[in-house]
Amino acid sequence: MLSAWVSVVPQLPQDTVRRADSEAEPESIPNKLRTVVIDAGHGGKDPGCVGRRTRESRVVLKLALQLGRKIKREMPNVRVIYTRSTDHFVELAERSAIANRNRADLFISIHCNASPSSSRVYGTETYTMGLHKTQGNLDVAKRENNVILQESNYQQTYKGFNPNSPLAHIMLANYQHAFMGSSINFAEKVERSFRRHADRKSNGVKQAGFLVLWRTTMPSVLIETGYLTNPTEELYLMSEDGQEQIAGAIFKAFAQYKEEIEAGG
Ligand SMILES: [Zn+2]
């Protein structure tokens, strides 16, 4: 049933059409979804991007907690772990370490986007680890990675990674390769769900080098839930209805992904 349904769904725009060959995937690809780590981006001294009325750290915390509540309510057997549940600063490396320590089966990092050049840009994007294909994708990763400059030992923690260097981002692309197929699968479900259930403009599934995904040892995505620099989208993301729709859409994608991998892929 599921495969028939999938075949009639139009493909979302996507940077990488190449999927990891399922035969090449190692045994470590989860076939049960027991533990999910939900990562609200930024926090504390790092507000993330800012709109006219709100800041990213505040919006994404609400979205993360709401998504976690839905999963706990509907799926009591799934363990939900937050990288932060209050407004405090967590280093990027610690976020992925939390997921690895808890042997998470899926890592969901939640963010809001910003366009420095135009307030007209809007829509959602879900990223997986990989090589950026456009300057725009690289810019998003640079902005999200720049926070390490506020960490005290960043040169040791990230082995000299320079968040301003395009080459450094290209080198990051090789990580997470084993989980690329599963990560893209979940990312596609998130973007499709945003279109169907939250009436969002989906800008598709994209790839770039994100430090927060770098060392995770499970399928991982980074969701840009909308642009705070677009006044309409900012109001939507701040509103209770908007937050309910966004968290609900991610939850529906999560439920579908869980069902699919537990049914054997
Ligand atoms: Zn962010």
PDB file of C-alpha atoms and ligand atoms in Angstrom:
ATOM      1  CA  MET A   1       0.000   0.000   0.000  1.00  0.00           C
ATOM      2  CA  LEU A   2       2.638   2.414   1.063  1.00  0.00           C
ATOM      3  CA  SER A   3       4.883   1.957  -1.963  1.00  0.00           C
ATOM      4  CA  ALA A   4       1.913   2.428  -4.309  1.00  0.00           C
ATOM      5  CA  TRP A   5       1.042   5.605  -2.519  1.00  0.00           C
ATOM      6  CA  VAL A   6       4.592   6.891  -2.598  1.00  0.00           C
ATOM      7  CA  SER A   7       4.901   6.295  -6.341  1.00  0.00           C
ATOM      8  CA  VAL A   8       2.130   8.770  -7.176  1.00  0.00           C
ATOM      9  CA  VAL A   9       3.476  11.512  -4.961  1.00  0.00           C
ATOM     10  CA  PRO A  10       5.450  14.056  -6.989  1.00  0.00           C
ATOM     11  CA  GLN A  11       9.068  14.356  -5.956  1.00  0.00           C
ATOM     12  CA  LEU A  12       9.919  17.444  -3.983  1.00  0.00           C
ATOM     13  CA  PRO A  13      12.697  19.646  -5.258  1.00  0.00           C
ATOM     14  CA  GLN A  14      15.867  18.224  -3.853  1.00  0.00           C
ATOM     15  CA  ASP A  15      19.543  19.021  -4.191  1.00  0.00           C
ATOM     16  CA  THR A  16      20.766  15.461  -4.117  1.00  0.00           C
ATOM     17  CA  VAL A  17      18.934  12.946  -6.224  1.00  0.00           C
ATOM     18  CA  ARG A  18      21.510  10.292  -5.438  1.00  0.00           C
ATOM     19  CA  ARG A  19      20.333   8.190  -2.524  1.00  0.00           C
ATOM     20  CA  ALA A  20      22.538   5.933  -0.483  1.00  0.00           C
ATOM     21  CA  ASP A  21      22.186   2.486  -1.988  1.00  0.00           C
ATOM     22  CA  SER A  22      20.243   0.401   0.496  1.00  0.00           C
ATOM     23  CA  GLU A  23      22.575  -2.550  -0.051  1.00  0.00           C
ATOM     24  CA  ALA A  24      25.506  -0.389   0.912  1.00  0.00           C
ATOM     25  CA  GLU A  25      23.929   0.791   4.140  1.00  0.00           C
ATOM     26  CA  PRO A  26      25.391  -0.734   7.281  1.00  0.00           C
ATOM     27  CA  GLU A  27      23.481  -2.660   9.923  1.00  0.00           C
ATOM     28  CA  SER A  28      23.437   0.409  12.144  1.00  0.00           C
ATOM     29  CA  ILE A  29      20.531   1.985  10.260  1.00  0.00           C
ATOM     30  CA  PRO A  30      17.726   1.965  12.832  1.00  0.00           C
ATOM     31  CA  ASN A  31      14.766  -0.300  12.148  1.00  0.00           C
ATOM     32  CA  LYS A  32      12.955   0.751  15.324  1.00  0.00           C
ATOM     33  CA  LEU A  33      12.267   4.246  16.499  1.00  0.00           C
ATOM     34  CA  ARG A  34      12.619   4.076  20.241  1.00  0.00           C
ATOM     35  CA  THR A  35      14.444   7.305  21.035  1.00  0.00           C
ATOM     36  CA  VAL A  36      14.263  10.701  19.369  1.00  0.00           C
ATOM     37  CA  VAL A  37      16.385  13.710  20.257  1.00  0.00           C
ATOM     38  CA  ILE A  38      14.717  17.050  19.584  1.00  0.00           C
ATOM     39  CA  ASP A  39      17.137  19.934  19.335  1.00  0.00           C
ATOM     40  CA  ALA A  40      15.828  23.476  19.713  1.00  0.00           C
ATOM     41  CA  GLY A  41      18.501  25.592  18.019  1.00  0.00           C
ATOM     42  CA  HIS A  42      20.386  28.408  19.785  1.00  0.00           C
ATOM     43  CA  GLY A  43      19.360  29.672  23.252  1.00  0.00           C
ATOM     44  CA  GLY A  44      20.795  31.725  26.102  1.00  0.00           C
ATOM     45  CA  LYS A  45      23.457  34.154  24.871  1.00  0.00           C
ATOM     46  CA  ASP A  46      22.769  33.016  21.279  1.00  0.00           C
ATOM     47  CA  PRO A  47      19.408  34.356  20.042  1.00  0.00           C
ATOM     48  CA  GLY A  48      19.842  32.912  16.531  1.00  0.00           C
ATOM     49  CA  CYS A  49      18.310  35.025  13.801  1.00  0.00           C
ATOM     50  CA  VAL A  50      15.988  37.845  14.725  1.00  0.00           C
ATOM     51  CA  GLY A  51      12.877  39.247  13.137  1.00  0.00           C
ATOM     52  CA  ARG A  52      11.057  42.458  13.929  1.00  0.00           C
ATOM     53  CA  ARG A  53       9.195  40.980  16.864  1.00  0.00           C
ATOM     54  CA  THR A  54      10.864  37.809  17.998  1.00  0.00           C
ATOM     55  CA  ARG A  55      14.020  35.758  17.966  1.00  0.00           C
ATOM     56  CA  GLU A  56      14.770  32.300  16.644  1.00  0.00           C
ATOM     57  CA  SER A  57      15.788  30.810  20.011  1.00  0.00           C
ATOM     58  CA  ARG A  58      12.352  31.581  21.466  1.00  0.00           C
ATOM     59  CA  VAL A  59      10.278  30.286  18.537  1.00  0.00           C
ATOM     60  CA  VAL A  60      12.190  27.033  18.083  1.00  0.00           C
ATOM     61  CA  LEU A  61      12.049  26.180  21.794  1.00  0.00           C
ATOM     62  CA  LYS A  62       8.256  26.344  21.662  1.00  0.00           C
ATOM     63  CA  LEU A  63       8.160  24.248  18.483  1.00  0.00           C
ATOM     64  CA  ALA A  64      10.525  21.643  19.963  1.00  0.00           C
ATOM     65  CA  LEU A  65       8.558  21.293  23.207  1.00  0.00           C
ATOM     66  CA  GLN A  66       5.277  21.086  21.329  1.00  0.00           C
ATOM     67  CA  LEU A  67       6.612  18.385  18.998  1.00  0.00           C
ATOM     68  CA  GLY A  68       7.938  16.440  21.999  1.00  0.00           C
ATOM     69  CA  ARG A  69       4.589  16.679  23.807  1.00  0.00           C
ATOM     70  CA  LYS A  70       2.768  15.307  20.777  1.00  0.00           C
ATOM     71  CA  ILE A  71       5.153  12.361  20.452  1.00  0.00           C
ATOM     72  CA  LYS A  72       4.900  11.564  24.182  1.00  0.00           C
ATOM     73  CA  ARG A  73       1.126  11.765  24.100  1.00  0.00           C
ATOM     74  CA  GLU A  74       0.594   9.686  20.968  1.00  0.00           C
ATOM     75  CA  MET A  75       3.538   7.302  21.296  1.00  0.00           C
ATOM     76  CA  PRO A  76       4.230   6.640  24.976  1.00  0.00           C
ATOM     77  CA  ASN A  77       6.843   4.001  24.094  1.00  0.00           C
ATOM     78  CA  VAL A  78       9.073   6.523  22.329  1.00  0.00           C
ATOM     79  CA  ARG A  79      11.658   8.192  24.532  1.00  0.00           C
ATOM     80  CA  VAL A  80      11.831  11.954  23.862  1.00  0.00           C
ATOM     81  CA  ILE A  81      15.013  13.785  24.814  1.00  0.00           C
ATOM     82  CA  TYR A  82      15.545  17.518  24.428  1.00  0.00           C
ATOM     83  CA  THR A  83      18.962  19.090  24.035  1.00  0.00           C
ATOM     84  CA  ARG A  84      17.471  22.055  25.877  1.00  0.00           C
ATOM     85  CA  SER A  85      14.053  22.632  27.421  1.00  0.00           C
ATOM     86  CA  THR A  86      14.712  26.147  28.684  1.00  0.00           C
ATOM     87  CA  ASP A  87      16.379  29.278  27.319  1.00  0.00           C
ATOM     88  CA  HIS A  88      20.028  28.381  27.836  1.00  0.00           C
ATOM     89  CA  PHE A  89      23.147  28.026  25.723  1.00  0.00           C
ATOM     90  CA  VAL A  90      24.224  24.560  24.558  1.00  0.00           C
ATOM     91  CA  GLU A  91      27.340  24.047  22.443  1.00  0.00           C
ATOM     92  CA  LEU A  92      26.809  22.470  19.016  1.00  0.00           C
ATOM     93  CA  ALA A  93      29.066  19.513  19.796  1.00  0.00           C
ATOM     94  CA  GLU A  94      27.158  18.824  23.005  1.00  0.00           C
ATOM     95  CA  ARG A  95      23.864  18.625  21.091  1.00  0.00           C
ATOM     96  CA  SER A  96      25.082  15.769  18.892  1.00  0.00           C
ATOM     97  CA  ALA A  97      26.830  14.178  21.891  1.00  0.00           C
ATOM     98  CA  ILE A  98      23.478  14.067  23.738  1.00  0.00           C
ATOM     99  CA  ALA A  99      21.985  12.183  20.784  1.00  0.00           C
ATOM    100  CA  ASN A 100      24.912   9.751  20.604  1.00  0.00           C
ATOM    101  CA  ARG A 101      25.030   9.106  24.368  1.00  0.00           C
ATOM    102  CA  ASN A 102      21.348   8.256  24.366  1.00  0.00           C
ATOM    103  CA  ARG A 103      21.635   6.068  21.270  1.00  0.00           C
ATOM    104  CA  ALA A 104      18.946   8.063  19.561  1.00  0.00           C
ATOM    105  CA  ASP A 105      17.361   6.667  16.414  1.00  0.00           C
ATOM    106  CA  LEU A 106      16.602  10.093  14.976  1.00  0.00           C
ATOM    107  CA  PHE A 107      17.936  13.611  15.566  1.00  0.00           C
ATOM    108  CA  ILE A 108      15.705  16.574  14.712  1.00  0.00           C
ATOM    109  CA  SER A 109      17.247  20.043  14.915  1.00  0.00           C
ATOM    110  CA  ILE A 110      14.677  22.857  14.685  1.00  0.00           C
ATOM    111  CA  HIS A 111      15.547  26.335  13.401  1.00  0.00           C
ATOM    112  CA  CYS A 112      14.201  29.476  11.737  1.00  0.00           C
ATOM    113  CA  ASN A 113      15.739  30.997   8.658  1.00  0.00           C
ATOM    114  CA  ALA A 114      16.740  34.537   7.729  1.00  0.00           C
ATOM    115  CA  SER A 115      17.374  36.302   4.448  1.00  0.00           C
ATOM    116  CA  PRO A 116      19.637  39.313   4.910  1.00  0.00           C
ATOM    117  CA  SER A 117      18.957  40.545   1.377  1.00  0.00           C
ATOM    118  CA  SER A 118      15.157  40.400   1.091  1.00  0.00           C
ATOM    119  CA  SER A 119      12.203  40.353   3.439  1.00  0.00           C
ATOM    120  CA  ARG A 120      10.166  38.759   0.653  1.00  0.00           C
ATOM    121  CA  VAL A 121      11.901  35.371   0.878  1.00  0.00           C
ATOM    122  CA  TYR A 122       9.810  32.777   2.727  1.00  0.00           C
ATOM    123  CA  GLY A 123       9.119  29.065   3.014  1.00  0.00           C
ATOM    124  CA  THR A 124      10.490  25.948   4.654  1.00  0.00           C
ATOM    125  CA  GLU A 125      13.648  23.932   3.977  1.00  0.00           C
ATOM    126  CA  THR A 126      14.862  20.711   5.516  1.00  0.00           C
ATOM    127  CA  TYR A 127      18.579  20.006   5.410  1.00  0.00           C
ATOM    128  CA  THR A 128      20.578  16.840   5.618  1.00  0.00           C
ATOM    129  CA  MET A 129      24.334  16.632   5.843  1.00  0.00           C
ATOM    130  CA  GLY A 130      26.003  16.849   2.456  1.00  0.00           C
ATOM    131  CA  LEU A 131      27.678  19.022  -0.093  1.00  0.00           C
ATOM    132  CA  HIS A 132      25.966  22.357  -0.663  1.00  0.00           C
ATOM    133  CA  LYS A 133      24.962  22.959  -4.269  1.00  0.00           C
ATOM    134  CA  THR A 134      24.258  26.671  -4.027  1.00  0.00           C
ATOM    135  CA  GLN A 135      25.706  29.679  -2.301  1.00  0.00           C
ATOM    136  CA  GLY A 136      22.359  30.051  -0.524  1.00  0.00           C
ATOM    137  CA  ASN A 137      22.647  26.625   1.098  1.00  0.00           C
ATOM    138  CA  LEU A 138      26.224  27.367   2.141  1.00  0.00           C
ATOM    139  CA  ASP A 139      25.098  30.678   3.637  1.00  0.00           C
ATOM    140  CA  VAL A 140      22.511  28.907   5.791  1.00  0.00           C
ATOM    141  CA  ALA A 141      25.104  26.450   7.090  1.00  0.00           C
ATOM    142  CA  LYS A 142      27.612  29.256   7.750  1.00  0.00           C
ATOM    143  CA  ARG A 143      25.031  31.197   9.725  1.00  0.00           C
ATOM    144  CA  GLU A 144      24.042  28.167  11.792  1.00  0.00           C
ATOM    145  CA  ASN A 145      27.680  27.155  12.348  1.00  0.00           C
ATOM    146  CA  ASN A 146      28.884  30.626  13.287  1.00  0.00           C
ATOM    147  CA  VAL A 147      27.683  30.203  16.847  1.00  0.00           C
ATOM    148  CA  ILE A 148      30.810  28.163  17.651  1.00  0.00           C
ATOM    149  CA  LEU A 149      32.698  31.455  17.749  1.00  0.00           C
ATOM    150  CA  GLN A 150      30.841  32.057  21.023  1.00  0.00           C
ATOM    151  CA  GLU A 151      32.119  28.768  22.477  1.00  0.00           C
ATOM    152  CA  SER A 152      35.269  28.885  24.558  1.00  0.00           C
ATOM    153  CA  ASN A 153      37.226  25.934  23.137  1.00  0.00           C
ATOM    154  CA  TYR A 154      35.869  25.851  19.638  1.00  0.00           C
ATOM    155  CA  GLN A 155      39.189  25.317  17.884  1.00  0.00           C
ATOM    156  CA  GLN A 156      39.849  22.121  19.839  1.00  0.00           C
ATOM    157  CA  THR A 157      36.230  20.934  19.834  1.00  0.00           C
ATOM    158  CA  TYR A 158      35.827  21.282  16.076  1.00  0.00           C
ATOM    159  CA  LYS A 159      39.407  20.447  15.124  1.00  0.00           C
ATOM    160  CA  GLY A 160      40.213  23.862  13.726  1.00  0.00           C
ATOM    161  CA  PHE A 161      36.999  24.170  11.723  1.00  0.00           C
ATOM    162  CA  ASN A 162      36.614  27.693  10.396  1.00  0.00           C
ATOM    163  CA  PRO A 163      32.923  28.586  10.071  1.00  0.00           C
ATOM    164  CA  ASN A 164      33.750  31.277   7.514  1.00  0.00           C
ATOM    165  CA  SER A 165      35.582  28.953   5.122  1.00  0.00           C
ATOM    166  CA  PRO A 166      33.716  27.353   2.178  1.00  0.00           C
ATOM    167  CA  LEU A 167      36.400  24.651   2.002  1.00  0.00           C
ATOM    168  CA  ALA A 168      35.789  23.643   5.612  1.00  0.00           C
ATOM    169  CA  HIS A 169      32.115  23.169   4.765  1.00  0.00           C
ATOM    170  CA  ILE A 170      32.979  21.011   1.760  1.00  0.00           C
ATOM    171  CA  MET A 171      35.066  18.751   3.987  1.00  0.00           C
ATOM    172  CA  LEU A 172      32.146  18.321   6.381  1.00  0.00           C
ATOM    173  CA  ALA A 173      30.015  16.908   3.566  1.00  0.00           C
ATOM    174  CA  ASN A 174      31.531  13.437   3.851  1.00  0.00           C
ATOM    175  CA  TYR A 175      30.144  12.829   7.299  1.00  0.00           C
ATOM    176  CA  GLN A 176      26.781  11.191   7.971  1.00  0.00           C
ATOM    177  CA  HIS A 177      27.102   9.350   4.655  1.00  0.00           C
ATOM    178  CA  ALA A 178      25.867   6.063   6.095  1.00  0.00           C
ATOM    179  CA  PHE A 179      22.628   7.706   7.144  1.00  0.00           C
ATOM    180  CA  MET A 180      22.073   9.815   4.060  1.00  0.00           C
ATOM    181  CA  GLY A 181      19.240   7.724   2.625  1.00  0.00           C
ATOM    182  CA  SER A 182      17.295   7.614   5.894  1.00  0.00           C
ATOM    183  CA  SER A 183      17.909  11.291   6.608  1.00  0.00           C
ATOM    184  CA  ILE A 184      16.666  12.309   3.160  1.00  0.00           C
ATOM    185  CA  ASN A 185      13.656  10.022   3.530  1.00  0.00           C
ATOM    186  CA  PHE A 186      12.616  11.736   6.767  1.00  0.00           C
ATOM    187  CA  ALA A 187      13.434  15.198   5.372  1.00  0.00           C
ATOM    188  CA  GLU A 188      11.169  14.576   2.375  1.00  0.00           C
ATOM    189  CA  LYS A 189       8.344  13.580   4.669  1.00  0.00           C
ATOM    190  CA  VAL A 190       8.785  16.761   6.716  1.00  0.00           C
ATOM    191  CA  GLU A 191       8.697  19.016   3.660  1.00  0.00           C
ATOM    192  CA  ARG A 192       5.721  17.196   2.153  1.00  0.00           C
ATOM    193  CA  SER A 193       3.894  17.451   5.471  1.00  0.00           C
ATOM    194  CA  PHE A 194       4.566  21.209   5.685  1.00  0.00           C
ATOM    195  CA  ARG A 195       2.875  21.636   2.310  1.00  0.00           C
ATOM    196  CA  ARG A 196      -0.052  19.382   3.064  1.00  0.00           C
ATOM    197  CA  HIS A 197      -0.755  20.008   6.699  1.00  0.00           C
ATOM    198  CA  ALA A 198       0.587  23.480   7.416  1.00  0.00           C
ATOM    199  CA  ASP A 199      -0.042  25.206   4.080  1.00  0.00           C
ATOM    200  CA  ARG A 200       3.627  26.152   3.829  1.00  0.00           C
ATOM    201  CA  LYS A 201       5.659  26.895   0.731  1.00  0.00           C
ATOM    202  CA  SER A 202       8.223  24.115   0.700  1.00  0.00           C
ATOM    203  CA  ASN A 203      11.600  25.088  -0.723  1.00  0.00           C
ATOM    204  CA  GLY A 204      12.547  21.419  -0.664  1.00  0.00           C
ATOM    205  CA  VAL A 205      15.141  19.096   0.807  1.00  0.00           C
ATOM    206  CA  LYS A 206      18.672  20.466   0.693  1.00  0.00           C
ATOM    207  CA  GLN A 207      22.197  19.571   1.707  1.00  0.00           C
ATOM    208  CA  ALA A 208      24.921  21.511   3.465  1.00  0.00           C
ATOM    209  CA  GLY A 209      27.583  21.006   6.131  1.00  0.00           C
ATOM    210  CA  PHE A 210      26.094  21.621   9.573  1.00  0.00           C
ATOM    211  CA  LEU A 211      28.300  21.182  12.611  1.00  0.00           C
ATOM    212  CA  VAL A 212      25.320  20.207  14.755  1.00  0.00           C
ATOM    213  CA  LEU A 213      24.779  17.154  12.504  1.00  0.00           C
ATOM    214  CA  TRP A 214      28.482  16.440  11.989  1.00  0.00           C
ATOM    215  CA  ARG A 215      29.068  13.767  14.606  1.00  0.00           C
ATOM    216  CA  THR A 216      25.602  12.326  15.050  1.00  0.00           C
ATOM    217  CA  THR A 217      25.565   8.561  14.549  1.00  0.00           C
ATOM    218  CA  MET A 218      21.949   8.265  13.434  1.00  0.00           C
ATOM    219  CA  PRO A 219      19.706   9.788  10.736  1.00  0.00           C
ATOM    220  CA  SER A 220      19.664  13.541  11.338  1.00  0.00           C
ATOM    221  CA  VAL A 221      17.961  16.562   9.850  1.00  0.00           C
ATOM    222  CA  LEU A 222      17.946  20.293  10.399  1.00  0.00           C
ATOM    223  CA  ILE A 223      14.586  21.920   9.750  1.00  0.00           C
ATOM    224  CA  GLU A 224      14.308  25.581   8.800  1.00  0.00           C
ATOM    225  CA  THR A 225      10.661  26.196   9.699  1.00  0.00           C
ATOM    226  CA  GLY A 226      10.366  29.589   7.991  1.00  0.00           C
ATOM    227  CA  TYR A 227      11.928  33.034   7.646  1.00  0.00           C
ATOM    228  CA  LEU A 228      11.773  35.430  10.580  1.00  0.00           C
ATOM    229  CA  THR A 229      12.890  38.158   8.172  1.00  0.00           C
ATOM    230  CA  ASN A 230       9.567  37.795   6.322  1.00  0.00           C
ATOM    231  CA  PRO A 231       6.989  39.704   8.417  1.00  0.00           C
ATOM    232  CA  THR A 232       4.076  37.428   7.458  1.00  0.00           C
ATOM    233  CA  GLU A 233       6.001  34.264   8.187  1.00  0.00           C
ATOM    234  CA  GLU A 234       7.321  35.726  11.431  1.00  0.00           C
ATOM    235  CA  LEU A 235       3.771  36.406  12.623  1.00  0.00           C
ATOM    236  CA  TYR A 236       2.761  32.884  11.621  1.00  0.00           C
ATOM    237  CA  LEU A 237       5.684  31.297  13.483  1.00  0.00           C
ATOM    238  CA  MET A 238       4.942  33.402  16.566  1.00  0.00           C
ATOM    239  CA  SER A 239       1.251  32.528  16.615  1.00  0.00           C
ATOM    240  CA  GLU A 240      -0.216  29.645  18.573  1.00  0.00           C
ATOM    241  CA  ASP A 241      -1.987  28.358  15.472  1.00  0.00           C
ATOM    242  CA  GLY A 242       1.187  28.522  13.420  1.00  0.00           C
ATOM    243  CA  GLN A 243       3.222  26.713  16.056  1.00  0.00           C
ATOM    244  CA  GLU A 244       0.548  24.064  16.401  1.00  0.00           C
ATOM    245  CA  GLN A 245       0.535  23.534  12.627  1.00  0.00           C
ATOM    246  CA  ILE A 246       4.316  23.366  12.292  1.00  0.00           C
ATOM    247  CA  ALA A 247       4.756  20.995  15.253  1.00  0.00           C
ATOM    248  CA  GLY A 248       1.782  18.962  14.010  1.00  0.00           C
ATOM    249  CA  ALA A 249       3.247  18.680  10.519  1.00  0.00           C
ATOM    250  CA  ILE A 250       6.629  17.508  11.849  1.00  0.00           C
ATOM    251  CA  PHE A 251       4.812  15.036  14.086  1.00  0.00           C
ATOM    252  CA  LYS A 252       2.880  13.576  11.126  1.00  0.00           C
ATOM    253  CA  ALA A 253       6.138  13.138   9.198  1.00  0.00           C
ATOM    254  CA  PHE A 254       7.677  11.500  12.273  1.00  0.00           C
ATOM    255  CA  ALA A 255       4.750   9.078  12.625  1.00  0.00           C
ATOM    256  CA  GLN A 256       4.950   8.145   8.951  1.00  0.00           C
ATOM    257  CA  TYR A 257       8.716   7.645   9.072  1.00  0.00           C
ATOM    258  CA  LYS A 258       8.455   5.518  12.216  1.00  0.00           C
ATOM    259  CA  GLU A 259       5.785   3.337  10.682  1.00  0.00           C
ATOM    260  CA  GLU A 260       7.798   2.931   7.513  1.00  0.00           C
ATOM    261  CA  ILE A 261      11.110   1.925   9.063  1.00  0.00           C
ATOM    262  CA  GLU A 262       9.409  -0.383  11.548  1.00  0.00           C
ATOM    263  CA  ALA A 263       7.550  -2.087   8.688  1.00  0.00           C
ATOM    264  CA  GLY A 264      10.900  -2.840   7.067  1.00  0.00           C
ATOM    265  CA  GLY A 265      11.706   0.268   5.049  1.00  0.00           C
TER     266      GLY A 265
HETATM  267 ZN    ZN B   1      19.323  28.476  13.620  1.00  0.00          ZN
END
